[in-house]
Tab-separated table of C-alpha atoms in Angstrom:
chain	number	residue	atom	x	y	z
A	1	MET	CA	59.963	28.784	-25.404
A	2	SER	CA	56.685	28.513	-27.239
A	3	ASN	CA	54.933	31.510	-28.713
A	4	LYS	CA	51.974	30.816	-26.445
A	5	LYS	CA	54.038	31.817	-23.444
A	6	TYR	CA	54.714	35.229	-24.965
A	7	LYS	CA	51.073	36.025	-25.719
A	8	LYS	CA	50.177	37.788	-22.481
A	9	LEU	CA	53.365	39.825	-22.385
A	10	THR	CA	53.822	43.333	-23.706
A	11	PRO	CA	56.086	43.807	-26.740
A	12	THR	CA	58.842	45.246	-24.488
A	13	GLN	CA	58.663	42.232	-22.202
A	14	GLN	CA	58.735	39.865	-25.165
A	15	GLU	CA	61.723	41.656	-26.602
A	16	TYR	CA	63.583	41.510	-23.296
A	17	GLN	CA	62.828	37.829	-22.770
A	18	ARG	CA	64.294	37.010	-26.176
A	19	PHE	CA	67.262	39.266	-25.388
A	20	ALA	CA	67.830	37.493	-22.059
A	21	LYS	CA	67.286	34.023	-23.481
A	22	GLU	CA	70.093	34.558	-25.999
A	23	ARG	CA	72.467	35.350	-23.148
A	24	GLU	CA	71.626	32.493	-20.804
A	25	PRO	CA	73.994	29.535	-20.638
A	26	LYS	CA	72.700	26.688	-22.748
A	27	ARG	CA	72.114	23.318	-21.162
A	28	SER	CA	73.395	20.342	-23.056
A	29	VAL	CA	70.348	18.067	-23.046
A	30	LEU	CA	72.273	15.163	-24.546
A	31	PHE	CA	75.065	15.357	-21.961
A	32	ASN	CA	72.512	15.651	-19.162
A	33	ILE	CA	70.625	12.609	-20.432
A	34	ALA	CA	73.874	10.635	-20.649
A	35	LYS	CA	74.724	11.545	-17.047
A	36	ALA	CA	71.225	10.639	-15.894
A	37	PHE	CA	71.497	7.304	-17.698
A	38	LEU	CA	74.844	6.587	-16.088
A	39	VAL	CA	73.786	7.492	-12.538
A	40	GLY	CA	70.305	5.968	-12.797
A	41	GLY	CA	71.770	2.859	-14.400
A	42	THR	CA	74.339	2.520	-11.627
A	43	ILE	CA	71.638	2.749	-8.951
A	44	CYS	CA	69.559	0.109	-10.748
A	45	THR	CA	72.593	-2.140	-11.187
A	46	ILE	CA	73.245	-1.906	-7.453
A	47	GLY	CA	69.579	-2.820	-6.933
A	48	GLN	CA	69.949	-5.792	-9.249
A	49	GLY	CA	73.061	-6.900	-7.357
A	50	LEU	CA	71.192	-6.641	-4.062
A	51	GLN	CA	68.329	-8.684	-5.423
A	52	MET	CA	70.678	-11.434	-6.575
A	53	PHE	CA	72.387	-11.298	-3.196
A	54	PHE	CA	69.080	-11.857	-1.369
A	55	VAL	CA	68.084	-14.675	-3.739
A	56	THR	CA	71.436	-16.438	-3.480
A	57	TYR	CA	72.122	-16.125	0.241
A	58	PHE	CA	68.775	-15.590	1.972
A	59	ASN	CA	66.319	-17.978	0.438
A	60	PHE	CA	64.244	-15.297	-1.304
A	61	THR	CA	62.630	-15.889	-4.663
A	62	GLU	CA	63.102	-13.352	-7.456
A	63	LYS	CA	59.657	-11.950	-6.633
A	64	THR	CA	59.982	-11.714	-2.836
A	65	ALA	CA	63.540	-10.310	-3.001
A	66	GLY	CA	62.011	-7.014	-4.188
A	67	ASN	CA	61.050	-5.882	-0.703
A	68	PRO	CA	64.424	-6.215	1.057
A	69	THR	CA	66.147	-4.748	-2.023
A	70	VAL	CA	63.984	-1.630	-1.963
A	71	ALA	CA	64.421	-1.367	1.812
A	72	VAL	CA	68.216	-1.382	1.485
A	73	LEU	CA	68.138	1.215	-1.300
A	74	ILE	CA	65.815	3.455	0.699
A	75	PHE	CA	68.021	3.124	3.765
A	76	ALA	CA	71.144	3.942	1.755
A	77	SER	CA	69.473	6.963	0.160
A	78	ALA	CA	68.216	8.249	3.517
A	79	LEU	CA	71.685	7.823	4.993
A	80	LEU	CA	73.370	9.666	2.108
A	81	THR	CA	70.765	12.435	2.418
A	82	GLY	CA	71.446	12.766	6.128
A	83	LEU	CA	75.194	12.894	5.490
A	84	GLY	CA	74.629	15.687	2.985
A	85	VAL	CA	75.923	13.761	-0.021
A	86	TYR	CA	72.796	12.912	-1.989
A	87	ASP	CA	72.055	16.441	-3.237
A	88	HIS	CA	75.561	16.697	-4.684
A	89	ILE	CA	75.155	13.428	-6.588
A	90	ALA	CA	71.744	14.676	-7.752
A	91	GLN	CA	73.138	17.969	-9.080
A	92	TRP	CA	75.349	15.907	-11.351
A	93	GLY	CA	73.030	12.989	-12.022
A	94	GLY	CA	69.757	14.875	-12.555
A	95	ALA	CA	66.843	12.584	-13.329
A	96	GLY	CA	69.130	9.592	-12.758
A	97	THR	CA	68.852	10.103	-9.010
A	98	ALA	CA	65.282	11.427	-9.006
A	99	VAL	CA	63.491	8.622	-10.821
A	100	PRO	CA	64.607	5.476	-8.897
A	101	VAL	CA	63.185	4.741	-5.440
A	102	THR	CA	66.243	6.453	-3.916
A	103	GLY	CA	64.935	9.803	-5.201
A	104	PHE	CA	61.643	9.256	-3.449
A	105	ALA	CA	63.437	8.379	-0.210
A	106	ASN	CA	65.510	11.537	-0.579
A	107	THR	CA	62.430	13.785	-0.890
A	108	VAL	CA	60.942	12.368	2.317
A	109	THR	CA	64.188	12.358	4.316
A	110	SER	CA	65.327	15.828	3.248
A	111	ALA	CA	61.962	17.366	4.159
A	112	ALA	CA	61.939	15.557	7.519
A	113	ILE	CA	65.449	16.778	8.383
A	114	GLU	CA	64.708	20.306	7.217
A	115	HIS	CA	61.607	20.752	9.340
A	116	ARG	CA	62.911	19.042	12.470
A	117	SER	CA	63.374	22.508	14.024
A	118	GLU	CA	59.589	23.036	14.045
A	119	GLY	CA	59.007	19.949	16.196
A	120	TYR	CA	58.035	16.326	15.485
A	121	VAL	CA	54.317	16.841	14.868
A	122	LEU	CA	54.003	20.143	12.980
A	123	GLY	CA	57.553	20.062	11.623
A	124	VAL	CA	58.538	16.517	10.694
A	125	GLY	CA	55.028	15.041	10.515
A	126	GLY	CA	53.467	17.974	8.728
A	127	ASN	CA	56.197	18.494	6.160
A	128	MET	CA	57.668	15.046	5.529
A	129	PHE	CA	55.532	14.484	2.436
A	130	LYS	CA	55.757	18.062	1.214
A	131	ILE	CA	57.519	17.011	-1.990
A	132	ALA	CA	56.621	13.309	-2.049
A	133	GLY	CA	52.923	13.969	-1.345
A	134	PRO	CA	51.905	14.934	-4.902
A	135	VAL	CA	53.612	11.784	-6.241
A	136	ILE	CA	51.523	9.623	-3.908
A	137	VAL	CA	48.284	11.533	-4.570
A	138	PHE	CA	48.529	11.396	-8.335
A	139	GLY	CA	50.060	7.906	-8.303
A	140	VAL	CA	47.077	6.528	-6.399
A	141	PHE	CA	44.639	8.550	-8.493
A	142	SER	CA	46.049	7.387	-11.824
A	143	ALA	CA	46.038	3.757	-10.581
A	144	PHE	CA	42.344	4.254	-9.768
A	145	VAL	CA	41.602	5.661	-13.227
A	146	VAL	CA	43.473	2.832	-14.950
A	147	ALA	CA	41.561	0.260	-12.855
A	148	ILE	CA	38.223	1.846	-13.802
A	149	ILE	CA	39.176	1.722	-17.489
A	150	LYS	CA	40.203	-1.922	-17.174
A	151	ILE	CA	36.917	-2.888	-15.483
A	152	ALA	CA	34.895	-0.936	-18.042
A	153	VAL	CA	36.639	-2.715	-20.918
A	154	GLN	CA	36.055	-6.091	-19.264
A	155	VAL	CA	32.338	-5.384	-18.659
A	156	LEU	CA	31.895	-4.319	-22.269
A	157	GLY	CA	33.266	-7.696	-23.280
A	158	GLY	CA	36.774	-6.653	-24.152
A	159	VAL	CA	40.010	-8.174	-22.877
A	160	LYS	CA	39.325	-11.044	-20.489
B	1	MET	CA	67.406	66.759	-0.877
B	2	ILE	CA	65.744	65.583	-4.039
B	3	GLN	CA	67.556	66.059	-7.307
B	4	GLY	CA	66.045	65.118	-10.607
B	5	HIS	CA	63.288	62.581	-10.591
B	6	GLN	CA	64.212	59.985	-7.952
B	7	THR	CA	67.602	60.775	-6.448
B	8	TRP	CA	68.510	62.093	-3.037
B	9	VAL	CA	71.708	64.066	-2.615
B	10	PHE	CA	73.097	64.468	0.883
B	11	PRO	CA	74.750	67.903	1.262
B	12	SER	CA	75.540	67.319	4.954
B	13	ARG	CA	77.791	64.417	3.911
B	14	PRO	CA	76.699	61.551	6.237
B	15	VAL	CA	79.640	59.332	7.116
B	16	ILE	CA	79.846	55.544	7.282
B	17	LEU	CA	81.652	55.538	10.616
B	18	ALA	CA	82.090	51.787	10.666
B	19	SER	CA	80.820	48.676	8.959
B	20	ALA	CA	80.993	44.963	9.664
B	21	ALA	CA	80.587	41.748	7.694
B	22	VAL	CA	79.955	38.285	9.100
B	23	GLY	CA	80.022	35.145	6.958
B	24	GLY	CA	79.504	31.400	7.023
B	25	PRO	CA	81.746	28.448	6.107
B	26	PHE	CA	81.160	28.686	2.372
B	27	GLU	CA	82.066	32.375	2.384
B	28	ALA	CA	85.155	31.557	4.457
B	29	SER	CA	86.512	29.558	1.537
B	30	GLY	CA	85.350	32.208	-0.934
B	31	ALA	CA	87.317	34.866	-2.772
B	32	LEU	CA	86.781	37.639	-0.206
B	33	ALA	CA	87.404	35.686	3.021
B	34	ASN	CA	89.989	38.221	4.217
B	35	ASP	CA	87.503	41.076	4.121
B	36	PHE	CA	85.119	39.625	6.705
B	37	ASP	CA	85.222	40.702	10.337
B	38	LEU	CA	83.985	37.345	11.531
B	39	LEU	CA	83.682	33.981	9.803
B	40	HIS	CA	81.915	30.900	11.102
B	41	GLN	CA	82.934	27.332	10.410
B	42	ASP	CA	79.583	25.984	11.602
B	43	LEU	CA	76.582	26.666	9.365
B	44	PHE	CA	74.364	26.507	12.455
B	45	LEU	CA	76.591	28.824	14.549
B	46	GLY	CA	75.875	26.465	17.432
B	47	GLN	CA	72.166	27.356	17.245
B	48	GLY	CA	69.226	24.991	16.954
B	49	SER	CA	68.074	26.055	13.483
B	50	PHE	CA	69.112	27.933	10.364
B	51	GLU	CA	66.731	30.757	11.267
B	52	LYS	CA	68.318	31.191	14.684
B	53	ALA	CA	71.773	31.082	13.107
B	54	GLU	CA	70.798	33.886	10.728
B	55	LYS	CA	69.540	36.043	13.570
B	56	LYS	CA	72.772	35.397	15.480
B	57	MET	CA	74.858	36.511	12.502
B	58	LEU	CA	72.889	39.734	12.148
B	59	GLU	CA	73.293	40.454	15.853
B	60	GLN	CA	77.024	39.919	15.573
B	61	ALA	CA	77.345	42.168	12.528
B	62	CYS	CA	75.382	44.944	14.256
B	63	GLU	CA	77.330	44.685	17.491
B	64	LEU	CA	80.625	44.672	15.601
B	65	ALA	CA	79.677	47.774	13.605
B	66	VAL	CA	78.654	49.665	16.754
B	67	ASP	CA	81.847	48.548	18.529
B	68	LYS	CA	84.107	49.507	15.640
B	69	ALA	CA	82.511	52.959	15.545
B	70	GLY	CA	83.477	53.365	19.193
B	71	LEU	CA	79.859	53.800	20.216
B	72	LYS	CA	77.463	52.086	22.566
B	73	LYS	CA	74.118	50.645	21.529
B	74	GLU	CA	72.371	53.409	23.498
B	75	ASP	CA	74.064	56.034	21.302
B	76	VAL	CA	72.434	54.732	18.134
B	77	THR	CA	69.272	56.629	17.222
B	78	PHE	CA	67.652	54.155	14.840
B	79	PHE	CA	68.176	50.649	13.550
B	80	LEU	CA	67.027	49.878	9.995
B	81	SER	CA	67.025	46.313	8.865
B	82	GLY	CA	65.439	43.859	6.459
B	83	ASP	CA	65.938	40.241	5.427
B	84	LEU	CA	64.348	37.497	3.364
B	85	MET	CA	62.572	35.578	6.101
B	86	ASN	CA	58.782	35.800	6.321
B	87	GLN	CA	57.816	38.831	8.402
B	88	ILE	CA	61.537	39.791	8.451
B	89	ILE	CA	62.039	37.832	11.679
B	90	SER	CA	65.842	37.994	11.610
B	91	SER	CA	65.663	41.780	11.721
B	92	GLY	CA	62.867	41.980	14.266
B	93	PHE	CA	64.548	39.542	16.632
B	94	THR	CA	67.890	41.312	16.262
B	95	ALA	CA	66.171	44.618	17.077
B	96	ARG	CA	64.821	42.939	20.210
B	97	THR	CA	68.359	42.059	21.275
B	98	LEU	CA	69.817	45.448	20.398
B	99	GLY	CA	67.060	47.515	22.000
B	100	ILE	CA	67.579	50.336	19.493
B	101	PRO	CA	64.430	52.045	18.084
B	102	PHE	CA	63.740	49.976	14.992
B	103	LEU	CA	62.259	50.400	11.540
B	104	GLY	CA	61.816	47.187	9.564
B	105	ILE	CA	62.315	47.442	5.820
B	106	PHE	CA	61.914	45.012	2.947
B	107	GLY	CA	63.423	45.220	-0.486
B	108	ALA	CA	64.337	41.545	-0.807
B	109	CYS	CA	68.034	41.372	-1.695
B	110	SER	CA	68.176	45.161	-2.142
B	111	SER	CA	67.450	45.635	1.591
B	112	ALA	CA	71.088	46.408	2.418
B	113	ILE	CA	71.192	49.324	0.020
B	114	GLU	CA	67.640	50.434	0.814
B	115	GLY	CA	68.689	50.598	4.477
B	116	LEU	CA	71.861	52.498	3.668
B	117	ALA	CA	69.963	55.021	1.518
B	118	LEU	CA	67.399	55.594	4.270
B	119	ALA	CA	70.135	55.855	6.900
B	120	GLY	CA	71.812	58.542	4.793
B	121	GLN	CA	68.523	60.388	4.446
B	122	LEU	CA	67.699	60.222	8.166
B	123	VAL	CA	71.098	61.571	9.126
B	124	ASP	CA	71.157	64.175	6.370
B	125	SER	CA	67.712	65.495	7.296
B	126	ASN	CA	68.865	65.850	10.895
B	127	SER	CA	66.353	63.243	12.033
B	128	ALA	CA	69.023	61.053	13.627
B	129	HIS	CA	72.572	61.238	14.987
B	130	HIS	CA	73.630	57.672	14.344
B	131	VAL	CA	71.737	55.134	12.243
B	132	LEU	CA	72.592	51.452	12.049
B	133	ALA	CA	71.607	49.759	8.792
B	134	GLY	CA	71.845	45.975	8.648
B	135	THR	CA	70.700	42.944	6.730
B	136	SER	CA	71.309	39.213	6.601
B	137	SER	CA	70.628	36.026	4.696
B	138	HIS	CA	71.391	32.387	5.384
B	139	ASN	CA	71.715	29.737	2.725
B	140	GLY	CA	69.787	27.155	4.747
B	141	SER	CA	66.920	29.334	5.905
B	142	VAL	CA	66.411	31.040	2.545
B	143	GLU	CA	66.545	27.838	0.489
B	144	LYS	CA	64.113	26.279	2.947
B	145	GLN	CA	61.630	29.117	2.571
B	146	PHE	CA	61.915	29.877	-1.127
B	147	ARG	CA	62.945	26.588	-2.678
B	148	TYR	CA	63.341	22.991	-1.573
B	149	PRO	CA	64.777	21.417	1.578
B	150	THR	CA	68.546	21.930	1.560
B	151	GLU	CA	69.311	18.217	1.216
B	152	TYR	CA	66.744	17.598	-1.508
B	153	GLY	CA	68.363	16.302	-4.666
B	154	ALA	CA	66.927	18.476	-7.397
B	155	GLN	CA	69.190	19.457	-10.243
B	156	LYS	CA	69.532	23.215	-10.440
B	157	PRO	CA	69.778	24.892	-13.839
B	158	PRO	CA	72.940	26.802	-14.850
B	159	THR	CA	71.155	30.103	-14.137
B	160	ALA	CA	70.538	29.264	-10.459
B	161	GLN	CA	72.421	31.135	-7.756
B	162	TRP	CA	73.728	30.330	-4.285
B	163	THR	CA	72.281	32.240	-1.337
B	164	VAL	CA	75.025	33.879	0.677
B	165	THR	CA	75.266	33.038	4.366
B	166	GLY	CA	76.219	36.394	5.750
B	167	ALA	CA	75.205	39.529	7.553
B	168	GLY	CA	76.398	43.079	7.154
B	169	ALA	CA	75.826	46.300	9.038
B	170	ALA	CA	76.918	49.898	8.628
B	171	LEU	CA	76.809	52.731	11.097
B	172	VAL	CA	75.961	56.057	9.485
B	173	SER	CA	76.652	59.249	11.411
B	174	ALA	CA	76.459	62.988	10.968
B	175	ALA	CA	80.154	63.516	11.711
B	176	GLY	CA	83.380	61.566	11.934
B	177	ASN	CA	85.884	59.902	9.664
B	178	GLY	CA	85.054	57.420	6.964
B	179	PRO	CA	83.546	57.030	3.528
B	180	ILE	CA	80.718	59.470	2.784
B	181	ILE	CA	77.287	58.688	1.409
B	182	THR	CA	76.799	61.346	-1.229
B	183	SER	CA	73.592	60.318	-2.971
B	184	ALA	CA	71.001	57.601	-3.307
B	185	THR	CA	68.678	56.716	-6.155
B	186	ILE	CA	65.445	54.976	-5.259
B	187	GLY	CA	64.453	52.504	-7.929
B	188	ARG	CA	61.071	51.663	-9.329
B	189	VAL	CA	59.714	48.169	-9.730
B	190	VAL	CA	60.473	46.684	-13.116
B	191	ASP	CA	58.789	43.488	-14.266
B	192	MET	CA	59.831	42.033	-17.579
B	193	GLY	CA	57.497	39.076	-17.217
B	194	MET	CA	60.241	36.685	-16.169
B	195	SER	CA	58.799	33.957	-13.978
B	196	ASP	CA	61.603	31.472	-13.299
B	197	PRO	CA	62.797	31.708	-9.664
B	198	PHE	CA	65.936	29.832	-10.720
B	199	ASN	CA	66.858	32.662	-13.047
B	200	LEU	CA	66.629	35.743	-10.841
B	201	GLY	CA	69.713	37.356	-12.361
B	202	ALA	CA	67.975	37.763	-15.710
B	203	ALA	CA	64.785	38.932	-13.972
B	204	MET	CA	66.600	41.618	-11.946
B	205	ALA	CA	68.993	42.919	-14.611
B	206	PRO	CA	66.462	45.362	-16.186
B	207	ALA	CA	65.704	46.870	-12.747
B	208	ALA	CA	69.416	47.396	-12.098
B	209	VAL	CA	69.894	49.015	-15.503
B	210	ASP	CA	66.830	51.234	-14.952
B	211	THR	CA	68.188	52.507	-11.635
B	212	ILE	CA	71.727	53.067	-12.937
B	213	GLN	CA	70.269	54.989	-15.853
B	214	ALA	CA	68.068	57.088	-13.528
B	215	HIS	CA	71.000	57.794	-11.226
B	216	LEU	CA	73.264	59.027	-14.014
B	217	ARG	CA	70.431	61.058	-15.555
B	218	ASP	CA	69.331	62.690	-12.277
B	219	LEU	CA	72.867	63.704	-11.337
B	220	GLY	CA	74.002	64.433	-14.887
B	221	ARG	CA	76.927	62.099	-14.409
B	222	ASP	CA	78.986	59.955	-16.698
B	223	PRO	CA	79.674	56.362	-15.539
B	224	SER	CA	83.404	57.152	-15.592
B	225	TYR	CA	82.799	59.406	-12.571
B	226	TYR	CA	82.946	56.199	-10.525
B	227	ASP	CA	85.900	53.917	-9.895
B	228	LEU	CA	83.499	51.074	-9.423
B	229	ILE	CA	79.841	50.377	-10.123
B	230	ALA	CA	78.599	47.164	-8.532
B	231	THR	CA	75.224	45.483	-8.780
B	232	GLY	CA	74.081	43.461	-5.772
B	233	ASP	CA	73.427	39.897	-6.810
B	234	LEU	CA	72.832	39.489	-10.513
B	235	GLY	CA	75.319	36.631	-10.729
B	236	SER	CA	77.185	35.808	-13.915
B	237	VAL	CA	74.018	35.369	-16.015
B	238	GLY	CA	72.340	38.614	-14.926
B	239	TYR	CA	75.635	40.495	-15.036
B	240	HIS	CA	76.247	39.732	-18.692
B	241	ILE	CA	72.668	40.582	-19.566
B	242	ALA	CA	72.981	43.883	-17.662
B	243	CYS	CA	76.266	44.688	-19.475
B	244	ASP	CA	74.612	44.261	-22.873
B	245	LEU	CA	71.459	46.037	-21.752
B	246	LEU	CA	73.481	49.052	-20.567
B	247	LYS	CA	75.179	49.208	-23.959
B	248	LYS	CA	71.823	48.913	-25.690
B	249	HIS	CA	70.554	51.868	-23.657
B	250	GLY	CA	73.568	53.901	-24.670
B	251	ILE	CA	75.327	53.810	-21.306
B	252	ASP	CA	78.943	53.133	-22.001
B	253	ILE	CA	80.709	52.033	-18.856
B	254	PRO	CA	84.491	51.903	-19.385
B	255	GLU	CA	86.125	48.489	-19.011
B	256	GLY	CA	86.853	47.332	-15.460
B	257	ILE	CA	84.386	49.616	-13.668
B	258	TYR	CA	81.209	47.574	-13.665
B	259	THR	CA	81.116	44.426	-11.547
B	260	ASP	CA	78.681	42.343	-9.503
B	261	CYS	CA	78.862	41.351	-5.831
B	262	GLY	CA	77.452	37.890	-6.620
B	263	ILE	CA	80.431	37.204	-8.887
B	264	LEU	CA	83.071	38.712	-6.588
B	265	ILE	CA	82.205	36.819	-3.411
B	266	TYR	CA	83.025	33.218	-4.400
B	267	GLN	CA	85.951	31.442	-6.013
B	268	ASP	CA	85.539	30.112	-9.520
B	269	ASP	CA	85.850	26.511	-8.355
B	270	GLN	CA	83.070	26.746	-5.763
B	271	PRO	CA	79.848	25.016	-6.854
B	272	VAL	CA	77.704	28.163	-6.756
B	273	ILE	CA	76.519	27.801	-10.377
B	274	ALA	CA	75.803	31.402	-11.505
B	275	GLY	CA	77.136	33.119	-8.355
B	276	GLY	CA	75.973	34.481	-5.016
B	277	SER	CA	72.614	35.975	-4.141
B	278	GLY	CA	70.577	37.019	-1.124
B	279	CYS	CA	70.445	40.037	1.165
B	280	GLY	CA	73.814	39.121	2.625
B	281	CYS	CA	75.523	39.174	-0.782
B	282	SER	CA	75.576	42.920	-1.446
B	283	ALA	CA	75.829	43.580	2.310
B	284	VAL	CA	79.012	41.628	3.017
B	285	VAL	CA	80.695	42.631	-0.234
B	286	THR	CA	79.904	46.329	0.316
B	287	TYR	CA	80.457	46.495	4.063
B	288	GLY	CA	83.430	44.137	4.016
B	289	HIS	CA	85.264	44.230	0.699
B	290	PHE	CA	84.401	47.650	-0.762
B	291	MET	CA	84.704	49.513	2.556
B	292	LYS	CA	88.141	48.010	3.172
B	293	ARG	CA	89.247	48.985	-0.309
B	294	MET	CA	87.937	52.528	0.183
B	295	LEU	CA	89.741	52.874	3.494
B	296	LYS	CA	92.945	51.663	1.832
B	297	GLY	CA	92.435	54.325	-0.807
B	298	GLU	CA	92.099	51.843	-3.691
B	299	LEU	CA	88.622	53.122	-4.447
B	300	LYS	CA	87.504	56.737	-4.216
B	301	ARG	CA	84.003	56.806	-5.638
B	302	ILE	CA	81.713	53.821	-5.846
B	303	LEU	CA	78.115	53.205	-6.774
B	304	VAL	CA	76.466	50.156	-5.231
B	305	VAL	CA	73.216	49.056	-6.818
B	306	GLY	CA	71.314	46.613	-4.588
B	307	THR	CA	69.010	44.384	-6.613
B	308	GLY	CA	65.965	42.604	-5.260
B	309	ALA	CA	63.389	40.179	-6.620
B	310	LEU	CA	60.071	40.854	-4.940
B	311	LEU	CA	58.574	37.416	-5.290
B	312	SER	CA	57.293	34.922	-2.768
B	313	PRO	CA	56.936	31.137	-3.109
B	314	LEU	CA	53.183	31.702	-3.166
B	315	SER	CA	53.231	34.306	-5.943
B	316	TYR	CA	55.393	31.952	-8.000
B	317	GLN	CA	52.998	29.039	-7.512
B	318	GLN	CA	50.138	31.279	-8.575
B	319	LYS	CA	52.036	31.830	-11.847
B	320	GLU	CA	52.832	35.481	-11.214
B	321	SER	CA	55.875	36.986	-12.861
B	322	ILE	CA	58.727	38.397	-10.769
B	323	PRO	CA	58.685	42.135	-9.998
B	324	CYS	CA	62.196	43.423	-9.380
B	325	ILE	CA	63.705	46.507	-7.824
B	326	ALA	CA	67.103	48.143	-7.496
B	327	HIS	CA	68.347	50.979	-5.312
B	328	ALA	CA	71.664	52.752	-5.753
B	329	VAL	CA	73.886	54.488	-3.209
B	330	SER	CA	77.014	56.395	-4.092
B	331	ILE	CA	79.820	56.326	-1.550
B	332	GLU	CA	82.838	58.586	-1.845
B	333	SER	CA	85.928	59.062	0.260
């Protein structure tokens, strides 16, 4: 924890937070990264296998095979979420399951299942993008900013 | 009757005539499965949502407690209940079913003990003949409200806890046979500036220690007076912090007396990370496990310290720290 975080706290609070911090179980960052690499890598390898499968057997090119590959991964992730398995893999795999497209599918599916009890419109419709929403908002926004920068550089006679 | 700064003593000796504990599937494979009155294999209890399942559990616990006491619902003077749902809907809806005059309470996960303390006070002050105190929590409904969707794959840190699916109720009466509520210490809110909702054990530990300290001070007691002192849901992380904090404050609890309901309820091999939490945690362990052990004569004097984190998802998002509270009730046979 940085010192900045302690600034607003009273000396007693600061003392307690240090006291508590010493007694919390430590997370092995290295081990967690290794697990994330393994799980994330496995998901991507499956994706690669799917892509090759579509290219070899279904007349897709390497570029067009992307769409069916992602669709299969999303379907698999949604299915595993519905069966209640995905969150257990995620507890072990950490960022390995969150970063690939399967993680995104999981956020949407889990929220949709969870809020089914409040009806299709207010429940499923209103909450489906509860977790995925910010990713879309800031994804689109940052793409917009990058595009503006690119155009500005081009206009000023930079990279053609 | 007030004694010291913040402790009630109950000279009329209100009795816990009966108590009941209801649990879910995860609790059924836990360490205290035998101490429940009713266990469910279905997390939904055949209901349409987690919220409805929680309400059903609370109803069952209340009805069981009234039944076991040999009373009818009409005999009960007041029903005190609280839970973690917004606007304490589980309690309100259960009160609708029971039809007993109802007072809703909220002390987050300390609600069970807050209810028991108030029940003792109502009976002791001759304001009621029989008071039913209940509380509930459901893993699905609580996770949904406070955290992420249950099936969302977010990795939880090693300090995170598992919300107990369970409901407990106790029937407190002026006369009869059973364990006696002898005193209750009402805690004050303690906020050590902790702000991580995945580390509530560490946030609540100072509140628990503050209340234990106040209880012993007000009654001039030594911790060894009790056979068992149990905090509500600090989990393994908060428990160890509380142990060291007690020592630091000069309260020396002899080995084997201090424990935590959040540690007791599950088996070591269950994936609950730091242990159990939620309103149901202290309720089912106290009203199921501890009561059974008291009736068997294994425990004579216990102090249960319900711990609660008074945060909401909104207060957390607005970067507020977590205010915590703890209430203690001493039960003797």
